[in-house]
PDB file of C-alpha atoms in Angstrom:
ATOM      1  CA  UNK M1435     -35.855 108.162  93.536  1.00  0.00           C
ATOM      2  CA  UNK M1436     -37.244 110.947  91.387  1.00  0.00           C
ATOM      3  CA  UNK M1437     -34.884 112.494  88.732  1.00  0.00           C
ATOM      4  CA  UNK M1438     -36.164 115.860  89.901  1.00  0.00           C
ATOM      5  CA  UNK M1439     -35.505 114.906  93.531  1.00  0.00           C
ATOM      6  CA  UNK M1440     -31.953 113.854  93.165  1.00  0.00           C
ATOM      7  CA  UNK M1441     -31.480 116.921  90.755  1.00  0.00           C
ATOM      8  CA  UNK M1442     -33.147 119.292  93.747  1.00  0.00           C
ATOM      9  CA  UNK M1443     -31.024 117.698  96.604  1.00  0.00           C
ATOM     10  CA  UNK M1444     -27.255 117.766  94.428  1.00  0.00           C
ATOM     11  CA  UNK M1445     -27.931 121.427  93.733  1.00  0.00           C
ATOM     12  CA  UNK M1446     -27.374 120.567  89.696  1.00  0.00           C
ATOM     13  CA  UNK M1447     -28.734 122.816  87.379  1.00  0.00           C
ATOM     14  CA  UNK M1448     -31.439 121.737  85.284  1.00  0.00           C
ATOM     15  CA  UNK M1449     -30.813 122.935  81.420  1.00  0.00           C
ATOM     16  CA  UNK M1450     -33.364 121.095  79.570  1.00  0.00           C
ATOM     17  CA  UNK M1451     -36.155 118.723  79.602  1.00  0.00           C
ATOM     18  CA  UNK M1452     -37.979 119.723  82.781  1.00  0.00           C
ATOM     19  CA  UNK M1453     -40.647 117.004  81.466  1.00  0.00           C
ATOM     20  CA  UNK M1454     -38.707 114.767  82.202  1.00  0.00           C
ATOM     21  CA  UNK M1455     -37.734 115.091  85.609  1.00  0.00           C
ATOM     22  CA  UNK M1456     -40.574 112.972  86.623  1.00  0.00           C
ATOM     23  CA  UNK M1457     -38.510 109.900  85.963  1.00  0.00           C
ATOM     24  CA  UNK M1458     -37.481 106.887  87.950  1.00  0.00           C
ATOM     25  CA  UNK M1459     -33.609 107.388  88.566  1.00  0.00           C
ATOM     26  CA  UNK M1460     -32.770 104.174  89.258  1.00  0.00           C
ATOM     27  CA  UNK M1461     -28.926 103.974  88.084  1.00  0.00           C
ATOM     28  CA  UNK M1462     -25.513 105.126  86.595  1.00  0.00           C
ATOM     29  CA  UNK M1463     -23.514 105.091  83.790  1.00  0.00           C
ATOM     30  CA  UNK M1464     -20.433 106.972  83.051  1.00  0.00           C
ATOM     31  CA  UNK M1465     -19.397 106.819  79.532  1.00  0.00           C
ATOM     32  CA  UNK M1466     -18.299 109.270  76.913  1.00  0.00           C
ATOM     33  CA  UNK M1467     -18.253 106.521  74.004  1.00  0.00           C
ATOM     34  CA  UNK M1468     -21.797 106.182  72.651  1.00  0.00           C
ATOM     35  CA  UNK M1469     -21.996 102.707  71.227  1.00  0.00           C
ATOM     36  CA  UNK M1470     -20.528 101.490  74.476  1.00  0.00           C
ATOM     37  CA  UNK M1471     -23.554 103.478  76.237  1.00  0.00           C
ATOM     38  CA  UNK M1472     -25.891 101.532  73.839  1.00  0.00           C
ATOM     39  CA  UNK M1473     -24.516  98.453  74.504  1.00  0.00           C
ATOM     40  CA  UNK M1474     -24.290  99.178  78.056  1.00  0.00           C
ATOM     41  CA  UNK M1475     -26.366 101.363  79.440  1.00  0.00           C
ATOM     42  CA  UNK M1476     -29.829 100.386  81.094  1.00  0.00           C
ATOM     43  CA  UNK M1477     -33.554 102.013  81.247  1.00  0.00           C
ATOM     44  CA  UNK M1478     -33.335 104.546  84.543  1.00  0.00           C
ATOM     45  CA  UNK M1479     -29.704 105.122  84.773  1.00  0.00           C
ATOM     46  CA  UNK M1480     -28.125 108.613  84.863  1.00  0.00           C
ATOM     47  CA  UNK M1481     -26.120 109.075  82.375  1.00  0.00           C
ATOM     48  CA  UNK M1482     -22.541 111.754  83.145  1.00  0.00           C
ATOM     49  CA  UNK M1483     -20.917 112.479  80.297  1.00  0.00           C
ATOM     50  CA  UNK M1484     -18.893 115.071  78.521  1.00  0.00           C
ATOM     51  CA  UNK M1485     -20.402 114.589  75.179  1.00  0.00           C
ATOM     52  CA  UNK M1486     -22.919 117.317  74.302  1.00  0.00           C
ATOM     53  CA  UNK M1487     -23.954 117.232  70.605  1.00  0.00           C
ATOM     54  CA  UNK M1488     -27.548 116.594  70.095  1.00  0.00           C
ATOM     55  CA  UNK M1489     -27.535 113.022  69.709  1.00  0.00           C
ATOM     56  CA  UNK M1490     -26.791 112.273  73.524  1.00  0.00           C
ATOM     57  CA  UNK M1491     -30.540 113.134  73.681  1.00  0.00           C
ATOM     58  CA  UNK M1492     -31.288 110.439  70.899  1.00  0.00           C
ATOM     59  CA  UNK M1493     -29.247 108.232  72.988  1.00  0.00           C
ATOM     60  CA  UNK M1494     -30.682 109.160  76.437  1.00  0.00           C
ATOM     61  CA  UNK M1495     -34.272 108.612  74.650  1.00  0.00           C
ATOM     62  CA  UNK M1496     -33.551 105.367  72.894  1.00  0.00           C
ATOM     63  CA  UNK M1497     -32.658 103.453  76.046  1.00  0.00           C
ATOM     64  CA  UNK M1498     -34.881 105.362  78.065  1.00  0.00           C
ATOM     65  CA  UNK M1499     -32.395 106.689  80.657  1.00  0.00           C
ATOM     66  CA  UNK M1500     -33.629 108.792  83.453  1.00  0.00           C
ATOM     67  CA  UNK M1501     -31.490 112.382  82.380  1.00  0.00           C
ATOM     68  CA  UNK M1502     -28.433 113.346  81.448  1.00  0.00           C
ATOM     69  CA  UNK M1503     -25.462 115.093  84.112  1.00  0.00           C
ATOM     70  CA  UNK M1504     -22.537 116.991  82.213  1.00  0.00           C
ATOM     71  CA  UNK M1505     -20.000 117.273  85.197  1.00  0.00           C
ATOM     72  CA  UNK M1506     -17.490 120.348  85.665  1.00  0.00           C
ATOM     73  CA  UNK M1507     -19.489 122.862  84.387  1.00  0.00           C
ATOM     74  CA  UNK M1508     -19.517 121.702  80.754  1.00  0.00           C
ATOM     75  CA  UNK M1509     -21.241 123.991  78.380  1.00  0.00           C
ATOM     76  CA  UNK M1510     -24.038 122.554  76.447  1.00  0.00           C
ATOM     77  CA  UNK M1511     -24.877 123.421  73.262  1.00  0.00           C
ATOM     78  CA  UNK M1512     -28.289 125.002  71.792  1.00  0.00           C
ATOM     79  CA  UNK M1513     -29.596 122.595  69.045  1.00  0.00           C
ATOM     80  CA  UNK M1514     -29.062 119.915  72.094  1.00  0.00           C
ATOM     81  CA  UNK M1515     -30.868 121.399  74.769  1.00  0.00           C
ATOM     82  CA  UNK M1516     -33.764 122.415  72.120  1.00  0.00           C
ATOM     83  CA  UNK M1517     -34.164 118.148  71.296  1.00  0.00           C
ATOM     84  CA  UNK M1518     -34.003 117.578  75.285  1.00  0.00           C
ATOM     85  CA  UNK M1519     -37.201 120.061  75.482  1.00  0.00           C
ATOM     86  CA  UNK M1520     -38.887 118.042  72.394  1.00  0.00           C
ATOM     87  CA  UNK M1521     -37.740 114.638  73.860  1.00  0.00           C
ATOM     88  CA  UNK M1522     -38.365 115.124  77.384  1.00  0.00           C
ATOM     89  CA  UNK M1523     -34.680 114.029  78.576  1.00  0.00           C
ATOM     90  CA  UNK M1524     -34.081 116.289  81.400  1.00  0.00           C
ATOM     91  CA  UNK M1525     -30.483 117.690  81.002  1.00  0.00           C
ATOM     92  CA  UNK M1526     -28.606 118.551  84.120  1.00  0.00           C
ATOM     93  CA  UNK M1527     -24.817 120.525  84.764  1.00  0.00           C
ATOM     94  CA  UNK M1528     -23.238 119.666  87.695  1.00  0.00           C
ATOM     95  CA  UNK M1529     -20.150 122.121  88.986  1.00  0.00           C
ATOM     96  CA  UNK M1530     -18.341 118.399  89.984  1.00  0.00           C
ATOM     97  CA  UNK M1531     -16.382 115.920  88.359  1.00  0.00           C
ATOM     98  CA  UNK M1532     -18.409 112.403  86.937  1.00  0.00           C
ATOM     99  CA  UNK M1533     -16.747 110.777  90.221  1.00  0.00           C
ATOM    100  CA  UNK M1534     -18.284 113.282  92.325  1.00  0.00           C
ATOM    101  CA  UNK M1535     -21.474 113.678  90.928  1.00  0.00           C
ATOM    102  CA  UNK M1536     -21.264 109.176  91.014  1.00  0.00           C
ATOM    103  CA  UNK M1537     -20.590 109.529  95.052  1.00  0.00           C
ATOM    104  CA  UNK M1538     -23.244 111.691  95.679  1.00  0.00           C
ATOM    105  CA  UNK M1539     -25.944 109.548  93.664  1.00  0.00           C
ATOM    106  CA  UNK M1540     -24.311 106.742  95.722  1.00  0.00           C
ATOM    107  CA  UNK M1541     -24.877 108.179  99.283  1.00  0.00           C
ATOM    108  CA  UNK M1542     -28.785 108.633  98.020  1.00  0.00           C
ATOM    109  CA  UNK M1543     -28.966 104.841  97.783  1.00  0.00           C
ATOM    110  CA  UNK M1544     -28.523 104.859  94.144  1.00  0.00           C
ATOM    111  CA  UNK M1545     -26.149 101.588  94.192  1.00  0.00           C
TER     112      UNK M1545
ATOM    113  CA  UNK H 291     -51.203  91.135  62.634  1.00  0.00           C
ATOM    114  CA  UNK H 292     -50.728  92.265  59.308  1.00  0.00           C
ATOM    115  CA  UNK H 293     -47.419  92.792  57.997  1.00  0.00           C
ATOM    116  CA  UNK H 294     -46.301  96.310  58.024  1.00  0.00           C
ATOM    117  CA  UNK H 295     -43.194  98.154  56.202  1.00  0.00           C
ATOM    118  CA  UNK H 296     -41.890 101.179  56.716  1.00  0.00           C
ATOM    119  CA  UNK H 297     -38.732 103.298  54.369  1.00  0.00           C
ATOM    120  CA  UNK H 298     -36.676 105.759  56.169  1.00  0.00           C
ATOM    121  CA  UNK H 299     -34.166 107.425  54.656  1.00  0.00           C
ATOM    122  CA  UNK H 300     -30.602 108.394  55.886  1.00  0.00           C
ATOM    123  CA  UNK H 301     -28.519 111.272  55.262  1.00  0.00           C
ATOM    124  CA  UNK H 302     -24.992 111.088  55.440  1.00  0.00           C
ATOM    125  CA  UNK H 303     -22.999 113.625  57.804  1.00  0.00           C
ATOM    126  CA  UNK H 304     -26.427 114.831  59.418  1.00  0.00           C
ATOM    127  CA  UNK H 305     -25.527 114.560  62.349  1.00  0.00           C
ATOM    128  CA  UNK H 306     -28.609 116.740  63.710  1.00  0.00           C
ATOM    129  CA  UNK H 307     -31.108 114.288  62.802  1.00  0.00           C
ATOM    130  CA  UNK H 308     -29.388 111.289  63.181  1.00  0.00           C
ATOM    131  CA  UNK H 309     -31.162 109.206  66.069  1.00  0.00           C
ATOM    132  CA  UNK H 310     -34.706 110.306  64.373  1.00  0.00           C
ATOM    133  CA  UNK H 311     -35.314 107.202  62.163  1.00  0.00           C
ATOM    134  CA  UNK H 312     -34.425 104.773  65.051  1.00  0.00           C
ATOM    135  CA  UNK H 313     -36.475 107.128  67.211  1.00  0.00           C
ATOM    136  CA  UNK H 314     -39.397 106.807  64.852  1.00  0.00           C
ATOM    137  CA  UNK H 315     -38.969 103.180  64.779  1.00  0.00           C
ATOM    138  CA  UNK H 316     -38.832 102.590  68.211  1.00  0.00           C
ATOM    139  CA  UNK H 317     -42.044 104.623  68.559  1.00  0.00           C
ATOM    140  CA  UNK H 318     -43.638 102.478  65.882  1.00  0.00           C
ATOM    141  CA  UNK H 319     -43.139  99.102  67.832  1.00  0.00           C
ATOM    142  CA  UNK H 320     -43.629 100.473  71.011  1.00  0.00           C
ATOM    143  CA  UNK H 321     -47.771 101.699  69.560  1.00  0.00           C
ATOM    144  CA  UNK H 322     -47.971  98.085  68.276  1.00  0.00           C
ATOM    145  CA  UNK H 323     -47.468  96.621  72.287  1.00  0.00           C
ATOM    146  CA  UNK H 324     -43.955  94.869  71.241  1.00  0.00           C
ATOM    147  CA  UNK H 325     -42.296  93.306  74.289  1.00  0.00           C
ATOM    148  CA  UNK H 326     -39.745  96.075  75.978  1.00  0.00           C
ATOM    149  CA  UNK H 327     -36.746  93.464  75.911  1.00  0.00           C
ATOM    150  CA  UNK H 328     -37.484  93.118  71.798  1.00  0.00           C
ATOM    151  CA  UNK H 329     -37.868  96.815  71.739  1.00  0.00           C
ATOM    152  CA  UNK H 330     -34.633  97.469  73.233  1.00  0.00           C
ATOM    153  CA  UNK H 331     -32.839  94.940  70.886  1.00  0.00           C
ATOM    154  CA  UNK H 332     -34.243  97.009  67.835  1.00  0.00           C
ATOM    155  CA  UNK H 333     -33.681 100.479  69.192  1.00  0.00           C
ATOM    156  CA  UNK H 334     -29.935  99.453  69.781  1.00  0.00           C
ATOM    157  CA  UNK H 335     -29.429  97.637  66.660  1.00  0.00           C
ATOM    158  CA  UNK H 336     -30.971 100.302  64.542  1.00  0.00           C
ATOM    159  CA  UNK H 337     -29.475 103.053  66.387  1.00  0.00           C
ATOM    160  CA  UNK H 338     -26.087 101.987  65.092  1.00  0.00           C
ATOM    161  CA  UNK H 339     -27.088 100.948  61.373  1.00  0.00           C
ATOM    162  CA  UNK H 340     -28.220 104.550  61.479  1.00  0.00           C
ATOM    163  CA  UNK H 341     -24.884 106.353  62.631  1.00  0.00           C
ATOM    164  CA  UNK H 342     -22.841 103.705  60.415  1.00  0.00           C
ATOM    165  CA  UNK H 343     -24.901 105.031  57.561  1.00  0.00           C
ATOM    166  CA  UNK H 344     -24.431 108.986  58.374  1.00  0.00           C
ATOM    167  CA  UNK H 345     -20.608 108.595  59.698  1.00  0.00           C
ATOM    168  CA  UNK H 346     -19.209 106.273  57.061  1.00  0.00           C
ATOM    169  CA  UNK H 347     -21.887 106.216  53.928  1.00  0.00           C
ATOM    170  CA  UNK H 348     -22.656 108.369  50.952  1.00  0.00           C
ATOM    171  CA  UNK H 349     -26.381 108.054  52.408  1.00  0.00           C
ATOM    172  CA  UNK H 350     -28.804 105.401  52.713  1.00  0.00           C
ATOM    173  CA  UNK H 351     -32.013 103.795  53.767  1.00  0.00           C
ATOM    174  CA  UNK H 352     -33.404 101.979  56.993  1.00  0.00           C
ATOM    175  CA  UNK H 353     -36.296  99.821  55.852  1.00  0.00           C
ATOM    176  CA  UNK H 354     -38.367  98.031  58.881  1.00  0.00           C
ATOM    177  CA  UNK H 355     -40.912  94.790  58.315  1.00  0.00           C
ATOM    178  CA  UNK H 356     -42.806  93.363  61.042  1.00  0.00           C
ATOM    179  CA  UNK H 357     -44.214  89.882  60.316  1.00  0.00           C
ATOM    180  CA  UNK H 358     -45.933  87.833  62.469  1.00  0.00           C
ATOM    181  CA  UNK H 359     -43.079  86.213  63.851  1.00  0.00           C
ATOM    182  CA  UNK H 360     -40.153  88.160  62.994  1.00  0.00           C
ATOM    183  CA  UNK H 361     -38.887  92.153  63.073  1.00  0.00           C
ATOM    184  CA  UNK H 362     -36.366  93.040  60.349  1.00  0.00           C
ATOM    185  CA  UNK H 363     -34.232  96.078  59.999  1.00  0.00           C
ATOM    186  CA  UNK H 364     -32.553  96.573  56.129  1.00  0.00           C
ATOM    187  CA  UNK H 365     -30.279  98.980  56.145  1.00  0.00           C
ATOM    188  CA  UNK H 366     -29.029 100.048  52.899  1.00  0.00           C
ATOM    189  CA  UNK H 367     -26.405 102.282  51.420  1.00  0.00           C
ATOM    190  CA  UNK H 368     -24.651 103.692  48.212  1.00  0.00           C
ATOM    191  CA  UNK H 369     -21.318 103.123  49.108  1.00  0.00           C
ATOM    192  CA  UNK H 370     -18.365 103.654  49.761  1.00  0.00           C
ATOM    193  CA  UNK H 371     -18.681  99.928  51.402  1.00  0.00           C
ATOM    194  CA  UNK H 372     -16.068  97.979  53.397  1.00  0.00           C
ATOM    195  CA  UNK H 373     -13.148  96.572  52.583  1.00  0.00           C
ATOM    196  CA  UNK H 374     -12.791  93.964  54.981  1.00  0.00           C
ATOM    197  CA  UNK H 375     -16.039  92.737  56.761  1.00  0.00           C
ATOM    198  CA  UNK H 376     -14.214  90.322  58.904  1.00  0.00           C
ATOM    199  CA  UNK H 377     -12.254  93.446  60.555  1.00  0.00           C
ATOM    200  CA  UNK H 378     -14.788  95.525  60.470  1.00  0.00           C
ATOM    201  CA  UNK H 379     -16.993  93.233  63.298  1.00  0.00           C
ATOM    202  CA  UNK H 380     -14.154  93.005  65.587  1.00  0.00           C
ATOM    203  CA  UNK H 381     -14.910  95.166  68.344  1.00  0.00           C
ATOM    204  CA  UNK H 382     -12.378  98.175  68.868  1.00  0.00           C
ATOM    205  CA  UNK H 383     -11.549  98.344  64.709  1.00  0.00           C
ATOM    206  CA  UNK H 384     -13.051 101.785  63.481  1.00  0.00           C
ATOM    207  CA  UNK H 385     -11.985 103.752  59.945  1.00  0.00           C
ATOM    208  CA  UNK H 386     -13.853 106.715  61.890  1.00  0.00           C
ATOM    209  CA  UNK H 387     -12.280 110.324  61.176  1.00  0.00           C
ATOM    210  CA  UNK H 388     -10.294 112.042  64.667  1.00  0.00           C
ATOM    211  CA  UNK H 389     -13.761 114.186  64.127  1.00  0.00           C
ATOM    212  CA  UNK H 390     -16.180 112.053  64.693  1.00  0.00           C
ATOM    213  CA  UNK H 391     -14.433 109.989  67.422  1.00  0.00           C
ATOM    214  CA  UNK H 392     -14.009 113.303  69.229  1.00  0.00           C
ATOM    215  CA  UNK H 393     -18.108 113.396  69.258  1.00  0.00           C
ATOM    216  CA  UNK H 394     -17.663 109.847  70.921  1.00  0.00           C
ATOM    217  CA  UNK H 395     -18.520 107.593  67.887  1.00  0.00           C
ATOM    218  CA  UNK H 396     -16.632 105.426  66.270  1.00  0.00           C
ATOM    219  CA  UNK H 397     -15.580 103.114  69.074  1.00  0.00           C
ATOM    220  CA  UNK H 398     -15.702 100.277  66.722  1.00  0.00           C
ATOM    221  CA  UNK H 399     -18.554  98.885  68.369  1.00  0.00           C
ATOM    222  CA  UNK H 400     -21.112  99.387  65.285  1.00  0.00           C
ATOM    223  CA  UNK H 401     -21.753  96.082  63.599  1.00  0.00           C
ATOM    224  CA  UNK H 402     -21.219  93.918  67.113  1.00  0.00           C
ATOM    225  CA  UNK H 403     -23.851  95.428  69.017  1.00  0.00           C
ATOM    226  CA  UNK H 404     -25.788  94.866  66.048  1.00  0.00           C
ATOM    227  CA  UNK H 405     -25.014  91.484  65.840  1.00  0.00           C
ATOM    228  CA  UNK H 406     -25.549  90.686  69.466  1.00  0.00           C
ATOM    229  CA  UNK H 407     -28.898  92.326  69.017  1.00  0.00           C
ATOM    230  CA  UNK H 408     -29.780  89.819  66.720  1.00  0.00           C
ATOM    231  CA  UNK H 409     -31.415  86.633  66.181  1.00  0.00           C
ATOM    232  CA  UNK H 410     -30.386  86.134  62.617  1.00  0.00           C
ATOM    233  CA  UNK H 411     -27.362  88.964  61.455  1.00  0.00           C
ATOM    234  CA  UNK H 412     -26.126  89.326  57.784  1.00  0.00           C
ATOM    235  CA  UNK H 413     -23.707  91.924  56.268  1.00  0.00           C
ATOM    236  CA  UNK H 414     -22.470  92.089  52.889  1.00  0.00           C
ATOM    237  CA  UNK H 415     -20.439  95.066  51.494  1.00  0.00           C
ATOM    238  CA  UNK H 416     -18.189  95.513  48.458  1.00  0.00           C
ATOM    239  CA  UNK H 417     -16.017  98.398  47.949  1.00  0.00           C
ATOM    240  CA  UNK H 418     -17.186 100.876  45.679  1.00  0.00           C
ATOM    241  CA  UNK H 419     -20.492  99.584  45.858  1.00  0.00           C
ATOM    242  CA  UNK H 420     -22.096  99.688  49.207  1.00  0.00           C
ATOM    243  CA  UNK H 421     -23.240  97.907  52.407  1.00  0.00           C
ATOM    244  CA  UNK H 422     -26.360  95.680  53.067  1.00  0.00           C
ATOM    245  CA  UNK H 423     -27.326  94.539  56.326  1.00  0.00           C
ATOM    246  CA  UNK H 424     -30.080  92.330  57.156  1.00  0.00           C
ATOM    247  CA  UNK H 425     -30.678  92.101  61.321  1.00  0.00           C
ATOM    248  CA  UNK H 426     -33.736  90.261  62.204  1.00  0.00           C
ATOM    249  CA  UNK H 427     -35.687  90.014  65.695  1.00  0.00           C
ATOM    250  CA  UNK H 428     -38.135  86.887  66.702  1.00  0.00           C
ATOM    251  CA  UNK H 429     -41.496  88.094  68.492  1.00  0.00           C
ATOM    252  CA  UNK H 430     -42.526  85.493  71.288  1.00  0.00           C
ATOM    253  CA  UNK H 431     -45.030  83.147  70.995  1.00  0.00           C
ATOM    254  CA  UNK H 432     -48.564  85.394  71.304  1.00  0.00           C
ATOM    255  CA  UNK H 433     -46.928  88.698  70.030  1.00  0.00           C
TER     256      UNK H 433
END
């Protein structure tokens, strides 16, 4: 499934990185630790998280994730949302909690 | 392939353009056709060399050499260094400020994903000195 197509049928708000909506999503991860997303995480995956300094997008780039969902309405700031434009990493807020936003990805046959 | 070396260096505490060296490295290896799986290995294992050096050094340097068999990451720094290596690779120890753990580092996961990442992992450190780390990467047969 299509980053943007998953985006489009949640109803999540696209922030950022509209380039990169053309991604494969493929997975999730929910983490708010970043080494443990390095070590963890895998090329496609959605990525929910609460963190939003600009170096989620040098960790969503790195591993090549498919876009990053800040649950509950999390505010994300500037500088961040500027490096998801120059990176591509399409950055999405979601009005739901990480568990939430996890079912709904589920019921699309992201398993 | 010829062998090829590139110097980045590190800032400490900048955390706005910390990510960019690995970035740049990653895009480096990924122009020469490296294998993704390699790739990945690198990206990781740099990626945390680099935060290690901005969230615990006085600043450093990431140097990268690609040989024909091998990829090595140097990463280099003035100091403070660490004052017990063997506790500093077990995973979960961190001397990370409340700060920086708040911005989710510092999980104490630094120098063993590095070391998992690697084929052949070295780290040396004195206090008052600095830290050295050698991780190196074999290229398959044909790369």
């Amino acid at each position: 499934m299509l980053v943007k197509d998953a985006g489009e049928k949640m109803g999540l708000k696209l922030l950022a990185g509209k380039t990169g909506t053309d991604r494969e999503l493929t997975g999730v991860y929910i983490c708010d630790l970043l080494s443990w997303v390095m070590a963890h995480g895998n090329k496609g995956d959605a990525w929910i998280t609460v963190q939003t300094h600009s170096n989620i997008i040098a960790v969503a780039a790195l591993l090549e994730l498919s876009c990053i969902i800040v649950p509950e309405e999390v505010e994300v700031e500037e500088d961040t949302l500027q490096k998801a434009e120059d990176e591509g990493v399409a950055v999405y807020q979601s009005s739901i909690s990480a568990y939430g936003i996890a079912k709904e990805l589920y019921k699309m046959g992201i398993e | 392939m010829e062998d090829i070396k590139y110097v980045f260096e590190v800032e400490k505490d900048d955390f706005v353009r910390a990510g960019e060296t690995s970035s740049k490295i990653k895009k480096t290896l990924r122009e020469l056709g490296i294998d993704s799986s390699i790739i990945r290995k690198i990206s990781i294992a740099t990626y945390e060399a680099e935060m290690n050096i901005v969230i615990h050094s006085l600043g450093g340097q990431i140097v990268l050499e690609i040989t024909p068999g091998t990829i090595k990451i140097t990463a280099s720094d003035r100091g403070p260094g660490i004052a017990d290596v063997e506790l500093a690779m077990k995973e979960g120890y961190s001397t990370a400020s409340d700060r920086v753990r708040e911005m989710g580092f510092g999980a104490g996961m630094g120098l063993p994903n590095m070391k998992k990442c690697s084929d052949r992992f070295c780290v040396t450190s004195s206090e008052g000195k600095g830290t050295y780390i050698v991780i190196e990467v074999d290229l398959k047969a044909g790369e």
